[in-house]
PDB file of C-alpha atoms and ligand atoms in Angstrom:
ATOM      1  CA  UNK U1452       0.000   0.000   0.000  1.00  0.00           C
ATOM      2  CA  UNK U1453       1.137   3.548  -0.842  1.00  0.00           C
ATOM      3  CA  UNK U1454       1.844   6.145   1.841  1.00  0.00           C
ATOM      4  CA  UNK U1455      -1.255   8.207   2.627  1.00  0.00           C
ATOM      5  CA  UNK U1456      -0.975  10.930   5.252  1.00  0.00           C
ATOM      6  CA  UNK U1457      -3.896  12.266   7.260  1.00  0.00           C
ATOM      7  CA  UNK U1458      -3.023  15.494   9.136  1.00  0.00           C
ATOM      8  CA  UNK U1459      -5.267  16.380  12.088  1.00  0.00           C
ATOM      9  CA  UNK U1460      -4.618  19.704  13.802  1.00  0.00           C
ATOM     10  CA  UNK U1461      -6.453  21.791  16.366  1.00  0.00           C
ATOM     11  CA  UNK U1462      -6.315  23.313  19.851  1.00  0.00           C
ATOM     12  CA  UNK U1463      -6.002  21.436  23.158  1.00  0.00           C
ATOM     13  CA  UNK U1464      -8.858  19.069  24.097  1.00  0.00           C
ATOM     14  CA  UNK U1465     -10.882  19.579  20.900  1.00  0.00           C
ATOM     15  CA  UNK U1466     -11.167  15.819  20.371  1.00  0.00           C
ATOM     16  CA  UNK U1467      -8.153  15.329  18.077  1.00  0.00           C
ATOM     17  CA  UNK U1468      -6.826  12.359  20.012  1.00  0.00           C
ATOM     18  CA  UNK U1469     -10.111  10.448  20.042  1.00  0.00           C
ATOM     19  CA  UNK U1470     -10.811  11.233  16.384  1.00  0.00           C
ATOM     20  CA  UNK U1471      -7.253  10.387  15.299  1.00  0.00           C
ATOM     21  CA  UNK U1472      -7.294   6.983  16.991  1.00  0.00           C
ATOM     22  CA  UNK U1473     -10.694   6.136  15.489  1.00  0.00           C
ATOM     23  CA  UNK U1474      -9.694   7.325  11.995  1.00  0.00           C
ATOM     24  CA  UNK U1475      -6.410   5.367  12.153  1.00  0.00           C
ATOM     25  CA  UNK U1476      -8.289   2.219  13.243  1.00  0.00           C
ATOM     26  CA  UNK U1477     -10.887   2.710  10.481  1.00  0.00           C
ATOM     27  CA  UNK U1478      -8.251   2.783   7.706  1.00  0.00           C
ATOM     28  CA  UNK U1479      -5.736   0.458   9.383  1.00  0.00           C
ATOM     29  CA  UNK U1480      -3.175   3.298   9.497  1.00  0.00           C
ATOM     30  CA  UNK U1481      -0.489   3.967  12.112  1.00  0.00           C
ATOM     31  CA  UNK U1482      -1.103   6.906  14.472  1.00  0.00           C
ATOM     32  CA  UNK U1483       1.341   9.413  15.952  1.00  0.00           C
ATOM     33  CA  UNK U1484       0.204  11.851  18.658  1.00  0.00           C
ATOM     34  CA  UNK U1485       2.842  14.532  18.013  1.00  0.00           C
ATOM     35  CA  UNK U1486       1.904  16.366  21.242  1.00  0.00           C
ATOM     36  CA  UNK U1487       3.728  13.547  23.034  1.00  0.00           C
ATOM     37  CA  UNK U1488       7.026  14.688  21.484  1.00  0.00           C
ATOM     38  CA  UNK U1489       6.633  18.173  22.975  1.00  0.00           C
ATOM     39  CA  UNK U1490       5.329  16.723  26.250  1.00  0.00           C
ATOM     40  CA  UNK U1491       8.398  14.455  26.501  1.00  0.00           C
ATOM     41  CA  UNK U1492      10.700  17.461  25.956  1.00  0.00           C
ATOM     42  CA  UNK U1493       8.633  19.520  28.449  1.00  0.00           C
ATOM     43  CA  UNK U1494       8.951  16.760  31.058  1.00  0.00           C
ATOM     44  CA  UNK U1495      12.725  16.670  30.576  1.00  0.00           C
ATOM     45  CA  UNK U1496      12.887  20.451  30.981  1.00  0.00           C
ATOM     46  CA  UNK U1497      10.949  20.137  34.277  1.00  0.00           C
ATOM     47  CA  UNK U1498      13.562  17.538  35.298  1.00  0.00           C
ATOM     48  CA  UNK U1499      16.340  20.069  34.616  1.00  0.00           C
ATOM     49  CA  UNK U1500      17.470  19.108  31.101  1.00  0.00           C
ATOM     50  CA  UNK U1501      18.072  21.907  28.606  1.00  0.00           C
ATOM     51  CA  UNK U1502      15.127  21.662  26.125  1.00  0.00           C
ATOM     52  CA  UNK U1503      17.060  21.851  22.825  1.00  0.00           C
ATOM     53  CA  UNK U1504      19.472  19.130  23.967  1.00  0.00           C
ATOM     54  CA  UNK U1505      16.484  17.098  25.215  1.00  0.00           C
ATOM     55  CA  UNK U1506      14.730  17.373  21.829  1.00  0.00           C
ATOM     56  CA  UNK U1507      17.886  16.387  19.935  1.00  0.00           C
ATOM     57  CA  UNK U1508      18.357  13.309  22.151  1.00  0.00           C
ATOM     58  CA  UNK U1509      14.677  12.235  22.249  1.00  0.00           C
ATOM     59  CA  UNK U1510      14.089   8.480  21.889  1.00  0.00           C
ATOM     60  CA  UNK U1511      10.872   6.681  20.869  1.00  0.00           C
ATOM     61  CA  UNK U1512      10.705   5.067  24.334  1.00  0.00           C
ATOM     62  CA  UNK U1513      10.502   8.552  25.914  1.00  0.00           C
ATOM     63  CA  UNK U1514       6.994   8.829  24.392  1.00  0.00           C
ATOM     64  CA  UNK U1515       5.699   5.870  26.415  1.00  0.00           C
ATOM     65  CA  UNK U1516       6.244   7.653  29.759  1.00  0.00           C
ATOM     66  CA  UNK U1517       2.858   7.514  31.546  1.00  0.00           C
ATOM     67  CA  UNK U1518       3.470  10.793  33.409  1.00  0.00           C
ATOM     68  CA  UNK U1519       3.296  12.939  30.245  1.00  0.00           C
ATOM     69  CA  UNK U1520      -0.444  13.636  30.706  1.00  0.00           C
ATOM     70  CA  UNK U1521      -0.274  15.998  33.693  1.00  0.00           C
ATOM     71  CA  UNK U1522      -1.329  19.694  33.451  1.00  0.00           C
ATOM     72  CA  UNK U1523       2.219  20.771  34.461  1.00  0.00           C
ATOM     73  CA  UNK U1524       3.752  18.810  31.594  1.00  0.00           C
ATOM     74  CA  UNK U1525       1.126  20.213  29.167  1.00  0.00           C
ATOM     75  CA  UNK U1526       2.108  23.788  30.045  1.00  0.00           C
ATOM     76  CA  UNK U1527       5.838  22.941  29.855  1.00  0.00           C
ATOM     77  CA  UNK U1528       5.215  21.335  26.435  1.00  0.00           C
ATOM     78  CA  UNK U1529       3.623  24.497  25.071  1.00  0.00           C
ATOM     79  CA  UNK U1530       6.605  26.523  26.365  1.00  0.00           C
ATOM     80  CA  UNK U1531       9.307  24.335  24.787  1.00  0.00           C
ATOM     81  CA  UNK U1532       7.168  24.235  21.609  1.00  0.00           C
ATOM     82  CA  UNK U1533       7.887  27.954  21.060  1.00  0.00           C
ATOM     83  CA  UNK U1534      11.652  27.245  20.664  1.00  0.00           C
ATOM     84  CA  UNK U1535      12.521  26.936  16.933  1.00  0.00           C
ATOM     85  CA  UNK U1536      15.479  24.562  17.582  1.00  0.00           C
ATOM     86  CA  UNK U1537      13.222  22.230  19.573  1.00  0.00           C
ATOM     87  CA  UNK U1538      10.693  22.106  16.718  1.00  0.00           C
ATOM     88  CA  UNK U1539      13.467  21.622  14.124  1.00  0.00           C
ATOM     89  CA  UNK U1540      14.888  18.639  16.044  1.00  0.00           C
ATOM     90  CA  UNK U1541      11.514  16.848  15.829  1.00  0.00           C
ATOM     91  CA  UNK U1542      10.748  17.362  12.125  1.00  0.00           C
ATOM     92  CA  UNK U1543      12.534  14.371  10.539  1.00  0.00           C
ATOM     93  CA  UNK U1544      10.984  11.825  12.893  1.00  0.00           C
ATOM     94  CA  UNK U1545       7.481  13.140  12.164  1.00  0.00           C
ATOM     95  CA  UNK U1546       7.985  13.258   8.362  1.00  0.00           C
ATOM     96  CA  UNK U1547       9.411   9.731   8.278  1.00  0.00           C
ATOM     97  CA  UNK U1548       6.423   8.495  10.279  1.00  0.00           C
ATOM     98  CA  UNK U1549       4.027  10.292   7.914  1.00  0.00           C
ATOM     99  CA  UNK U1550       5.418   8.616   4.783  1.00  0.00           C
ATOM    100  CA  UNK U1551       5.621   5.066   6.121  1.00  0.00           C
ATOM    101  CA  UNK U1552       4.075   2.343   3.993  1.00  0.00           C
ATOM    102  CA  UNK U1553       0.436   1.648   4.747  1.00  0.00           C
ATOM    103  CA  UNK U1554      -0.672   5.124   5.749  1.00  0.00           C
ATOM    104  CA  UNK U1555      -0.396   7.344   8.798  1.00  0.00           C
ATOM    105  CA  UNK U1556      -2.475   9.694  10.907  1.00  0.00           C
ATOM    106  CA  UNK U1557      -0.558  12.481  12.695  1.00  0.00           C
ATOM    107  CA  UNK U1558      -2.282  14.827  15.091  1.00  0.00           C
ATOM    108  CA  UNK U1559      -0.867  18.062  16.477  1.00  0.00           C
ATOM    109  CA  UNK U1560      -0.818  21.802  15.807  1.00  0.00           C
ATOM    110  CA  UNK U1561       1.303  22.237  12.652  1.00  0.00           C
ATOM    111  CA  UNK U1562       0.973  18.941  10.770  1.00  0.00           C
ATOM    112  CA  UNK U1563      -1.044  20.281   7.814  1.00  0.00           C
ATOM    113  CA  UNK U1564       0.848  23.592   7.694  1.00  0.00           C
ATOM    114  CA  UNK U1565       4.523  22.724   8.350  1.00  0.00           C
ATOM    115  CA  UNK U1566       5.273  19.027   8.895  1.00  0.00           C
ATOM    116  CA  UNK U1567       3.159  17.569   6.059  1.00  0.00           C
ATOM    117  CA  UNK U1568       2.025  20.406   3.758  1.00  0.00           C
ATOM    118  CA  UNK U1569       1.412  17.742   1.061  1.00  0.00           C
ATOM    119  CA  UNK U1570      -0.746  15.465   3.244  1.00  0.00           C
ATOM    120  CA  UNK U1571      -3.454  13.737   1.225  1.00  0.00           C
ATOM    121  CA  UNK U1572      -6.113  14.767   3.768  1.00  0.00           C
ATOM    122  CA  UNK U1573      -6.125  17.594   6.331  1.00  0.00           C
ATOM    123  CA  UNK U1574      -8.597  18.190   9.120  1.00  0.00           C
ATOM    124  CA  UNK U1575      -8.767  21.049  11.611  1.00  0.00           C
ATOM    125  CA  UNK U1576     -10.715  19.972  14.691  1.00  0.00           C
ATOM    126  CA  UNK U1577     -11.987  22.698  17.021  1.00  0.00           C
ATOM    127  CA  UNK U1578     -14.526  23.306  19.779  1.00  0.00           C
ATOM    128  CA  UNK U1579     -15.267  26.308  21.989  1.00  0.00           C
ATOM    129  CA  UNK U1580     -12.827  26.851  24.883  1.00  0.00           C
ATOM    130  CA  UNK U1581     -15.676  26.182  27.367  1.00  0.00           C
ATOM    131  CA  UNK U1582     -16.607  22.834  25.800  1.00  0.00           C
ATOM    132  CA  UNK U1583     -12.940  21.812  25.655  1.00  0.00           C
ATOM    133  CA  UNK U1584     -12.408  22.766  29.304  1.00  0.00           C
ATOM    134  CA  UNK U1585     -15.550  20.828  30.330  1.00  0.00           C
ATOM    135  CA  UNK U1586     -14.315  17.693  28.559  1.00  0.00           C
ATOM    136  CA  UNK U1587     -10.781  17.957  29.970  1.00  0.00           C
ATOM    137  CA  UNK U1588     -12.214  18.628  33.447  1.00  0.00           C
ATOM    138  CA  UNK U1589     -14.432  15.515  33.279  1.00  0.00           C
ATOM    139  CA  UNK U1590     -11.477  13.448  32.008  1.00  0.00           C
ATOM    140  CA  UNK U1591      -9.238  14.590  34.888  1.00  0.00           C
ATOM    141  CA  UNK U1592     -11.765  13.611  37.561  1.00  0.00           C
ATOM    142  CA  UNK U1593     -11.223  16.615  39.807  1.00  0.00           C
ATOM    143  CA  UNK U1594      -7.425  17.028  39.647  1.00  0.00           C
ATOM    144  CA  UNK U1595      -8.131  20.724  38.854  1.00  0.00           C
ATOM    145  CA  UNK U1596     -11.261  22.891  39.164  1.00  0.00           C
ATOM    146  CA  UNK U1597     -13.194  23.739  35.969  1.00  0.00           C
ATOM    147  CA  UNK U1598     -11.928  27.343  36.196  1.00  0.00           C
ATOM    148  CA  UNK U1599      -8.312  26.175  36.448  1.00  0.00           C
ATOM    149  CA  UNK U1600      -8.759  23.864  33.454  1.00  0.00           C
ATOM    150  CA  UNK U1601     -10.365  26.679  31.433  1.00  0.00           C
ATOM    151  CA  UNK U1602      -7.517  29.072  32.322  1.00  0.00           C
ATOM    152  CA  UNK U1603      -4.943  26.428  31.292  1.00  0.00           C
ATOM    153  CA  UNK U1604      -6.717  25.755  27.977  1.00  0.00           C
ATOM    154  CA  UNK U1605      -6.873  29.494  27.196  1.00  0.00           C
ATOM    155  CA  UNK U1606      -3.198  30.048  28.165  1.00  0.00           C
ATOM    156  CA  UNK U1607      -2.107  27.167  25.927  1.00  0.00           C
ATOM    157  CA  UNK U1608      -4.294  28.384  23.008  1.00  0.00           C
ATOM    158  CA  UNK U1609      -2.722  31.851  23.282  1.00  0.00           C
ATOM    159  CA  UNK U1610       0.825  30.484  23.324  1.00  0.00           C
ATOM    160  CA  UNK U1611       0.136  28.024  20.492  1.00  0.00           C
ATOM    161  CA  UNK U1612      -1.629  30.565  18.216  1.00  0.00           C
ATOM    162  CA  UNK U1613       0.692  33.506  18.793  1.00  0.00           C
ATOM    163  CA  UNK U1614       4.167  31.933  18.583  1.00  0.00           C
ATOM    164  CA  UNK U1615       6.348  33.002  15.649  1.00  0.00           C
ATOM    165  CA  UNK U1616       7.333  29.468  14.623  1.00  0.00           C
ATOM    166  CA  UNK U1617       4.623  27.111  13.284  1.00  0.00           C
ATOM    167  CA  UNK U1618       1.663  28.757  15.048  1.00  0.00           C
ATOM    168  CA  UNK U1619      -1.595  26.859  15.460  1.00  0.00           C
ATOM    169  CA  UNK U1620      -3.837  27.689  12.487  1.00  0.00           C
ATOM    170  CA  UNK U1621      -5.826  25.734   9.913  1.00  0.00           C
ATOM    171  CA  UNK U1622      -4.053  24.936   6.625  1.00  0.00           C
ATOM    172  CA  UNK U1623      -5.742  26.691   3.688  1.00  0.00           C
ATOM    173  CA  UNK U1624      -6.928  23.302   2.390  1.00  0.00           C
ATOM    174  CA  UNK U1625      -8.012  21.782   5.742  1.00  0.00           C
ATOM    175  CA  UNK U1626     -11.591  20.639   6.366  1.00  0.00           C
ATOM    176  CA  UNK U1627     -12.891  22.304   9.551  1.00  0.00           C
ATOM    177  CA  UNK U1628     -14.782  20.156  12.061  1.00  0.00           C
ATOM    178  CA  UNK U1629     -16.292  21.941  15.087  1.00  0.00           C
ATOM    179  CA  UNK U1630     -17.028  19.220  17.643  1.00  0.00           C
ATOM    180  CA  UNK U1631     -18.767  21.528  20.175  1.00  0.00           C
ATOM    181  CA  UNK U1632     -22.221  20.126  19.460  1.00  0.00           C
ATOM    182  CA  UNK U1633     -21.182  16.677  18.217  1.00  0.00           C
ATOM    183  CA  UNK U1634     -21.043  13.290  19.919  1.00  0.00           C
ATOM    184  CA  UNK U1635     -17.831  11.278  19.524  1.00  0.00           C
ATOM    185  CA  UNK U1636     -19.585   9.069  16.944  1.00  0.00           C
ATOM    186  CA  UNK U1637     -20.728  12.123  14.942  1.00  0.00           C
ATOM    187  CA  UNK U1638     -17.279  13.729  15.055  1.00  0.00           C
ATOM    188  CA  UNK U1639     -15.588  10.496  13.909  1.00  0.00           C
ATOM    189  CA  UNK U1640     -18.142  10.067  11.102  1.00  0.00           C
ATOM    190  CA  UNK U1641     -17.519  13.654   9.930  1.00  0.00           C
ATOM    191  CA  UNK U1642     -13.752  13.038   9.931  1.00  0.00           C
ATOM    192  CA  UNK U1643     -14.047   9.789   7.942  1.00  0.00           C
ATOM    193  CA  UNK U1644     -16.389  11.439   5.424  1.00  0.00           C
ATOM    194  CA  UNK U1645     -13.857  14.250   4.919  1.00  0.00           C
ATOM    195  CA  UNK U1646     -10.990  11.779   4.385  1.00  0.00           C
ATOM    196  CA  UNK U1647     -13.068   9.582   2.035  1.00  0.00           C
ATOM    197  CA  UNK U1648     -13.689  12.663  -0.080  1.00  0.00           C
ATOM    198  CA  UNK U1649      -9.880  12.883  -0.671  1.00  0.00           C
ATOM    199  CA  UNK U1650      -9.323   9.179  -1.400  1.00  0.00           C
TER     200      UNK U1650
HETATM  201  O1  LIG T2430      -1.650  17.896  21.843  1.00  0.00           O
HETATM  202  P1  LIG T2430      -1.058  18.115  23.211  1.00  0.00           P
HETATM  203  O2  LIG T2430      -1.991  18.821  24.124  1.00  0.00           O
HETATM  204  O3  LIG T2430      -0.500  16.883  23.808  1.00  0.00           O
HETATM  205  O4  LIG T2430       0.192  19.089  22.951  1.00  0.00           O
HETATM  206  C1  LIG T2430       0.947  19.642  24.002  1.00  0.00           C
HETATM  207  C2  LIG T2430       1.599  20.937  23.497  1.00  0.00           C
HETATM  208  O5  LIG T2430       2.593  20.601  22.527  1.00  0.00           O
HETATM  209  C3  LIG T2430       0.668  21.905  22.775  1.00  0.00           C
HETATM  210  O6  LIG T2430       0.031  22.832  23.647  1.00  0.00           O
HETATM  211  C4  LIG T2430       1.594  22.613  21.798  1.00  0.00           C
HETATM  212  O7  LIG T2430       2.206  23.729  22.388  1.00  0.00           O
HETATM  213  C5  LIG T2430       2.667  21.586  21.507  1.00  0.00           C
HETATM  214  N1  LIG T2430       2.517  20.966  20.182  1.00  0.00           N
HETATM  215  C6  LIG T2430       3.011  21.651  19.098  1.00  0.00           C
HETATM  216  N2  LIG T2430       2.975  21.081  17.861  1.00  0.00           N
HETATM  217  C7  LIG T2430       2.436  19.867  17.686  1.00  0.00           C
HETATM  218  C8  LIG T2430       1.872  19.168  18.786  1.00  0.00           C
HETATM  219  C9  LIG T2430       1.924  19.755  20.036  1.00  0.00           C
HETATM  220  O8  LIG T2430       3.496  22.770  19.233  1.00  0.00           O
HETATM  221  N3  LIG T2430       2.429  19.334  16.459  1.00  0.00           N
END
């Protein structure tokens, strides 16, 4: 089978992860959550490692670390993600993954714009900040208050959209999916319909 790249971008907690896993399973493609790369570098920075050196030395096994999902690591990830040398160190790994035989789904912030501008299908998955904070709050089971989660989501959106290097924005040819009023099943169906239209 030929390489076929599906790029799925969007802000924090919009449903990218859930949609990406379901889309990858539907087509039998491999899936890479590129946020994990920045989270792994963020976690190393919190542990005292210089972020550029951490990004250059990143190993696939670093992505399996179960402690990458905390709010502290999420904020650290969005900070290291503003450093051009950190982003540059992660490009080759992502592009190689995208062009593997048998197809790939990559989700992140800059997949359709910077990492894979020639992706066969591009989706931009969004939802209102309030809906995203509600979902993340429910997922976390009380680790933070709703207001804290909302403040974190807004701070990360601001940093991700306003950085100079590879800011979060839809590619010109991305299909927009707003999941605010959609169930998971409806959002996944919309994503698959958009990809089928490019096949
Ligand atoms: O998607 P996730 O919430 O795990 O991403 C964590 C952070 O990593 C984001 O807030 C963003 O700053 C950064 N990121 C990025 N580019 C990507 C994926 C994630 O800058 N492709």
